[in-house]
Amino acid sequence: MRVLNIAGYFKRYAWTHEQVDAQVWRSTFATEDDEEFDLYVMVDETWVHFAVSPFLSQPPAAHQPRLLRILLRLNQQMRLVYFALDEDGDVNLLTELPVHGFAYAHFSAALDALVDYTNTLAHDLARIAHEPTFHSAIIPVE
């Protein structure tokens, strides 16, 4: 397996981080609204996985159908990243890039995309997840 210098990439990106497992690193970042998010980078034999987890904690069951329809629409519009549900029902923002040819430019592009979409969408999606009458000016409606 190719060894990637993920710790060095975090240092070059000027983010603090910790290595939580042999191939897993965690960092934390804040949005412009001062909401904090954990970012994980996991490396396996063929992929470098990135996750903002959780992006949203499991929403109330009554609001899930509306939220999931919106997330599916957003998945078609976003580039490089996508939303997915984990085994706990939390919403995560993810991307993967191949290990082959992976370089700092790819790491930086992935983090930039994850941070940008989190800054843009997190506040309004949290409101949609918990307020059935909330309509966002920046997020498509049904």
PDB file of C-alpha atoms in Angstrom:
ATOM      1  CA  MET A   1       0.000   0.000   0.000  1.00  0.00           C
ATOM      2  CA  ARG A   2       1.273   3.463  -0.873  1.00  0.00           C
ATOM      3  CA  VAL A   3       2.042   5.507   2.234  1.00  0.00           C
ATOM      4  CA  LEU A   4       0.543   9.011   2.127  1.00  0.00           C
ATOM      5  CA  ASN A   5       1.741  11.851   4.338  1.00  0.00           C
ATOM      6  CA  ILE A   6      -1.717  12.894   5.560  1.00  0.00           C
ATOM      7  CA  ALA A   7      -0.246  14.529   8.678  1.00  0.00           C
ATOM      8  CA  GLY A   8       2.057  16.572   6.448  1.00  0.00           C
ATOM      9  CA  TYR A   9      -0.876  17.565   4.238  1.00  0.00           C
ATOM     10  CA  PHE A  10      -2.813  18.796   7.294  1.00  0.00           C
ATOM     11  CA  LYS A  11       0.256  20.750   8.428  1.00  0.00           C
ATOM     12  CA  ARG A  12       0.667  22.314   4.982  1.00  0.00           C
ATOM     13  CA  TYR A  13      -3.076  23.178   4.957  1.00  0.00           C
ATOM     14  CA  ALA A  14      -2.462  24.843   8.369  1.00  0.00           C
ATOM     15  CA  TRP A  15      -4.985  22.718  10.248  1.00  0.00           C
ATOM     16  CA  THR A  16      -4.410  20.970  13.521  1.00  0.00           C
ATOM     17  CA  HIS A  17      -5.221  17.280  13.539  1.00  0.00           C
ATOM     18  CA  GLU A  18      -4.802  14.070  15.468  1.00  0.00           C
ATOM     19  CA  GLN A  19      -4.200  10.565  14.262  1.00  0.00           C
ATOM     20  CA  VAL A  20      -6.932   8.406  15.801  1.00  0.00           C
ATOM     21  CA  ASP A  21      -5.951   5.107  14.169  1.00  0.00           C
ATOM     22  CA  ALA A  22      -3.233   3.754  11.900  1.00  0.00           C
ATOM     23  CA  GLN A  23      -4.967   5.131   8.796  1.00  0.00           C
ATOM     24  CA  VAL A  24      -7.463   7.645  10.283  1.00  0.00           C
ATOM     25  CA  TRP A  25      -6.948  11.337  11.070  1.00  0.00           C
ATOM     26  CA  ARG A  26      -9.393  13.802  12.625  1.00  0.00           C
ATOM     27  CA  SER A  27      -9.533  17.558  12.543  1.00  0.00           C
ATOM     28  CA  THR A  28     -12.140  20.119  13.546  1.00  0.00           C
ATOM     29  CA  PHE A  29     -13.181  23.274  11.755  1.00  0.00           C
ATOM     30  CA  ALA A  30     -15.753  26.004  12.317  1.00  0.00           C
ATOM     31  CA  THR A  31     -18.092  27.581   9.817  1.00  0.00           C
ATOM     32  CA  GLU A  32     -18.639  31.282   9.397  1.00  0.00           C
ATOM     33  CA  ASP A  33     -21.638  30.828  11.767  1.00  0.00           C
ATOM     34  CA  ASP A  34     -19.260  29.393  14.422  1.00  0.00           C
ATOM     35  CA  GLU A  35     -20.689  25.885  14.132  1.00  0.00           C
ATOM     36  CA  GLU A  36     -17.996  23.256  14.704  1.00  0.00           C
ATOM     37  CA  PHE A  37     -17.617  20.113  12.615  1.00  0.00           C
ATOM     38  CA  ASP A  38     -15.320  17.104  12.752  1.00  0.00           C
ATOM     39  CA  LEU A  39     -13.513  16.128   9.583  1.00  0.00           C
ATOM     40  CA  TYR A  40     -12.080  12.639   9.157  1.00  0.00           C
ATOM     41  CA  VAL A  41      -9.571  11.399   6.600  1.00  0.00           C
ATOM     42  CA  MET A  42      -9.312   7.633   6.206  1.00  0.00           C
ATOM     43  CA  VAL A  43      -6.901   5.866   3.884  1.00  0.00           C
ATOM     44  CA  ASP A  44      -7.262   2.310   2.607  1.00  0.00           C
ATOM     45  CA  GLU A  45      -5.422   0.457  -0.140  1.00  0.00           C
ATOM     46  CA  THR A  46      -7.153   2.223  -3.027  1.00  0.00           C
ATOM     47  CA  TRP A  47      -9.031   5.275  -1.701  1.00  0.00           C
ATOM     48  CA  VAL A  48      -8.600   8.346   0.474  1.00  0.00           C
ATOM     49  CA  HIS A  49     -11.960   8.911   2.184  1.00  0.00           C
ATOM     50  CA  PHE A  50     -12.979  12.291   3.609  1.00  0.00           C
ATOM     51  CA  ALA A  51     -15.990  12.807   5.881  1.00  0.00           C
ATOM     52  CA  VAL A  52     -17.600  15.709   7.687  1.00  0.00           C
ATOM     53  CA  SER A  53     -19.255  13.560  10.311  1.00  0.00           C
ATOM     54  CA  PRO A  54     -21.807  14.198  11.463  1.00  0.00           C
ATOM     55  CA  PHE A  55     -22.888  16.984   9.144  1.00  0.00           C
ATOM     56  CA  LEU A  56     -26.338  16.732  10.738  1.00  0.00           C
ATOM     57  CA  SER A  57     -27.338  14.530  13.643  1.00  0.00           C
ATOM     58  CA  GLN A  58     -30.242  12.224  12.922  1.00  0.00           C
ATOM     59  CA  PRO A  59     -33.239  14.465  12.238  1.00  0.00           C
ATOM     60  CA  PRO A  60     -36.642  13.798  13.801  1.00  0.00           C
ATOM     61  CA  ALA A  61     -38.450  10.990  11.949  1.00  0.00           C
ATOM     62  CA  ALA A  62     -41.297  13.282  10.905  1.00  0.00           C
ATOM     63  CA  HIS A  63     -38.881  15.605   9.065  1.00  0.00           C
ATOM     64  CA  GLN A  64     -36.729  12.933   7.412  1.00  0.00           C
ATOM     65  CA  PRO A  65     -38.671  12.473   4.150  1.00  0.00           C
ATOM     66  CA  ARG A  66     -38.484  16.180   3.266  1.00  0.00           C
ATOM     67  CA  LEU A  67     -34.814  16.432   4.274  1.00  0.00           C
ATOM     68  CA  LEU A  68     -33.825  13.313   2.339  1.00  0.00           C
ATOM     69  CA  ARG A  69     -35.545  14.574  -0.835  1.00  0.00           C
ATOM     70  CA  ILE A  70     -33.618  17.834  -0.528  1.00  0.00           C
ATOM     71  CA  LEU A  71     -30.307  16.028   0.097  1.00  0.00           C
ATOM     72  CA  LEU A  72     -30.824  13.867  -2.998  1.00  0.00           C
ATOM     73  CA  ARG A  73     -31.442  16.975  -5.094  1.00  0.00           C
ATOM     74  CA  LEU A  74     -28.342  18.619  -3.657  1.00  0.00           C
ATOM     75  CA  ASN A  75     -26.279  15.517  -4.470  1.00  0.00           C
ATOM     76  CA  GLN A  76     -27.064  16.095  -8.153  1.00  0.00           C
ATOM     77  CA  GLN A  77     -25.918  19.725  -7.982  1.00  0.00           C
ATOM     78  CA  MET A  78     -22.782  19.485  -5.860  1.00  0.00           C
ATOM     79  CA  ARG A  79     -19.358  18.728  -7.295  1.00  0.00           C
ATOM     80  CA  LEU A  80     -16.790  16.393  -5.729  1.00  0.00           C
ATOM     81  CA  VAL A  81     -18.862  15.808  -2.553  1.00  0.00           C
ATOM     82  CA  TYR A  82     -22.140  14.108  -1.649  1.00  0.00           C
ATOM     83  CA  PHE A  83     -24.424  13.464   1.309  1.00  0.00           C
ATOM     84  CA  ALA A  84     -24.952  10.009   2.806  1.00  0.00           C
ATOM     85  CA  LEU A  85     -26.587   8.515   5.886  1.00  0.00           C
ATOM     86  CA  ASP A  86     -24.555   6.473   8.348  1.00  0.00           C
ATOM     87  CA  GLU A  87     -25.727   3.523  10.437  1.00  0.00           C
ATOM     88  CA  ASP A  88     -26.956   5.897  13.178  1.00  0.00           C
ATOM     89  CA  GLY A  89     -29.121   7.885  10.756  1.00  0.00           C
ATOM     90  CA  ASP A  90     -26.780  10.892  10.862  1.00  0.00           C
ATOM     91  CA  VAL A  91     -26.112  12.814   7.649  1.00  0.00           C
ATOM     92  CA  ASN A  92     -22.467  12.946   6.555  1.00  0.00           C
ATOM     93  CA  LEU A  93     -20.791  14.977   3.813  1.00  0.00           C
ATOM     94  CA  LEU A  94     -18.316  12.736   1.968  1.00  0.00           C
ATOM     95  CA  THR A  95     -15.821  12.488  -0.838  1.00  0.00           C
ATOM     96  CA  GLU A  96     -13.262   9.919  -1.958  1.00  0.00           C
ATOM     97  CA  LEU A  97     -10.234  10.201  -4.161  1.00  0.00           C
ATOM     98  CA  PRO A  98      -8.004   7.412  -5.459  1.00  0.00           C
ATOM     99  CA  VAL A  99      -4.709   6.751  -3.693  1.00  0.00           C
ATOM    100  CA  HIS A 100      -3.011   6.329  -7.080  1.00  0.00           C
ATOM    101  CA  GLY A 101      -1.528   9.704  -7.993  1.00  0.00           C
ATOM    102  CA  PHE A 102      -2.855  11.342  -4.795  1.00  0.00           C
ATOM    103  CA  ALA A 103      -1.035  14.567  -3.935  1.00  0.00           C
ATOM    104  CA  TYR A 104      -1.430  17.616  -1.737  1.00  0.00           C
ATOM    105  CA  ALA A 105      -3.431  19.404  -4.468  1.00  0.00           C
ATOM    106  CA  HIS A 106      -6.092  16.674  -4.211  1.00  0.00           C
ATOM    107  CA  PHE A 107      -6.120  16.863  -0.414  1.00  0.00           C
ATOM    108  CA  SER A 108      -6.486  20.636  -0.540  1.00  0.00           C
ATOM    109  CA  ALA A 109      -9.273  20.500  -3.162  1.00  0.00           C
ATOM    110  CA  ALA A 110     -11.206  17.962  -1.092  1.00  0.00           C
ATOM    111  CA  LEU A 111     -10.943  20.026   2.095  1.00  0.00           C
ATOM    112  CA  ASP A 112     -11.820  23.230   0.243  1.00  0.00           C
ATOM    113  CA  ALA A 113     -14.959  21.620  -1.211  1.00  0.00           C
ATOM    114  CA  LEU A 114     -16.047  20.110   2.100  1.00  0.00           C
ATOM    115  CA  VAL A 115     -15.534  23.373   3.984  1.00  0.00           C
ATOM    116  CA  ASP A 116     -17.218  25.463   1.291  1.00  0.00           C
ATOM    117  CA  TYR A 117     -20.336  23.270   1.131  1.00  0.00           C
ATOM    118  CA  THR A 118     -20.461  23.081   4.930  1.00  0.00           C
ATOM    119  CA  ASN A 119     -20.261  26.878   5.183  1.00  0.00           C
ATOM    120  CA  THR A 120     -22.940  27.299   2.539  1.00  0.00           C
ATOM    121  CA  LEU A 121     -25.419  24.588   3.531  1.00  0.00           C
ATOM    122  CA  ALA A 122     -25.064  23.542   7.185  1.00  0.00           C
ATOM    123  CA  HIS A 123     -27.138  26.259   8.826  1.00  0.00           C
ATOM    124  CA  ASP A 124     -30.083  26.041   6.437  1.00  0.00           C
ATOM    125  CA  LEU A 125     -30.086  22.227   6.324  1.00  0.00           C
ATOM    126  CA  ALA A 126     -30.138  22.088  10.129  1.00  0.00           C
ATOM    127  CA  ARG A 127     -33.183  24.360  10.100  1.00  0.00           C
ATOM    128  CA  ILE A 128     -34.869  22.244   7.416  1.00  0.00           C
ATOM    129  CA  ALA A 129     -34.171  19.125   9.508  1.00  0.00           C
ATOM    130  CA  HIS A 130     -35.909  20.582  12.562  1.00  0.00           C
ATOM    131  CA  GLU A 131     -38.376  23.198  11.306  1.00  0.00           C
ATOM    132  CA  PRO A 132     -41.005  21.787   8.919  1.00  0.00           C
ATOM    133  CA  THR A 133     -42.047  25.232   7.654  1.00  0.00           C
ATOM    134  CA  PHE A 134     -38.562  26.605   7.044  1.00  0.00           C
ATOM    135  CA  HIS A 135     -37.728  27.376   3.409  1.00  0.00           C
ATOM    136  CA  SER A 136     -34.216  28.320   2.409  1.00  0.00           C
ATOM    137  CA  ALA A 137     -33.405  30.859  -0.282  1.00  0.00           C
ATOM    138  CA  ILE A 138     -30.280  28.901  -1.257  1.00  0.00           C
ATOM    139  CA  ILE A 139     -31.519  25.295  -1.119  1.00  0.00           C
ATOM    140  CA  PRO A 140     -33.936  23.907  -3.720  1.00  0.00           C
ATOM    141  CA  VAL A 141     -37.389  22.994  -2.524  1.00  0.00           C
ATOM    142  CA  GLU A 142     -39.547  20.086  -3.576  1.00  0.00           C
TER     143      GLU A 142
END
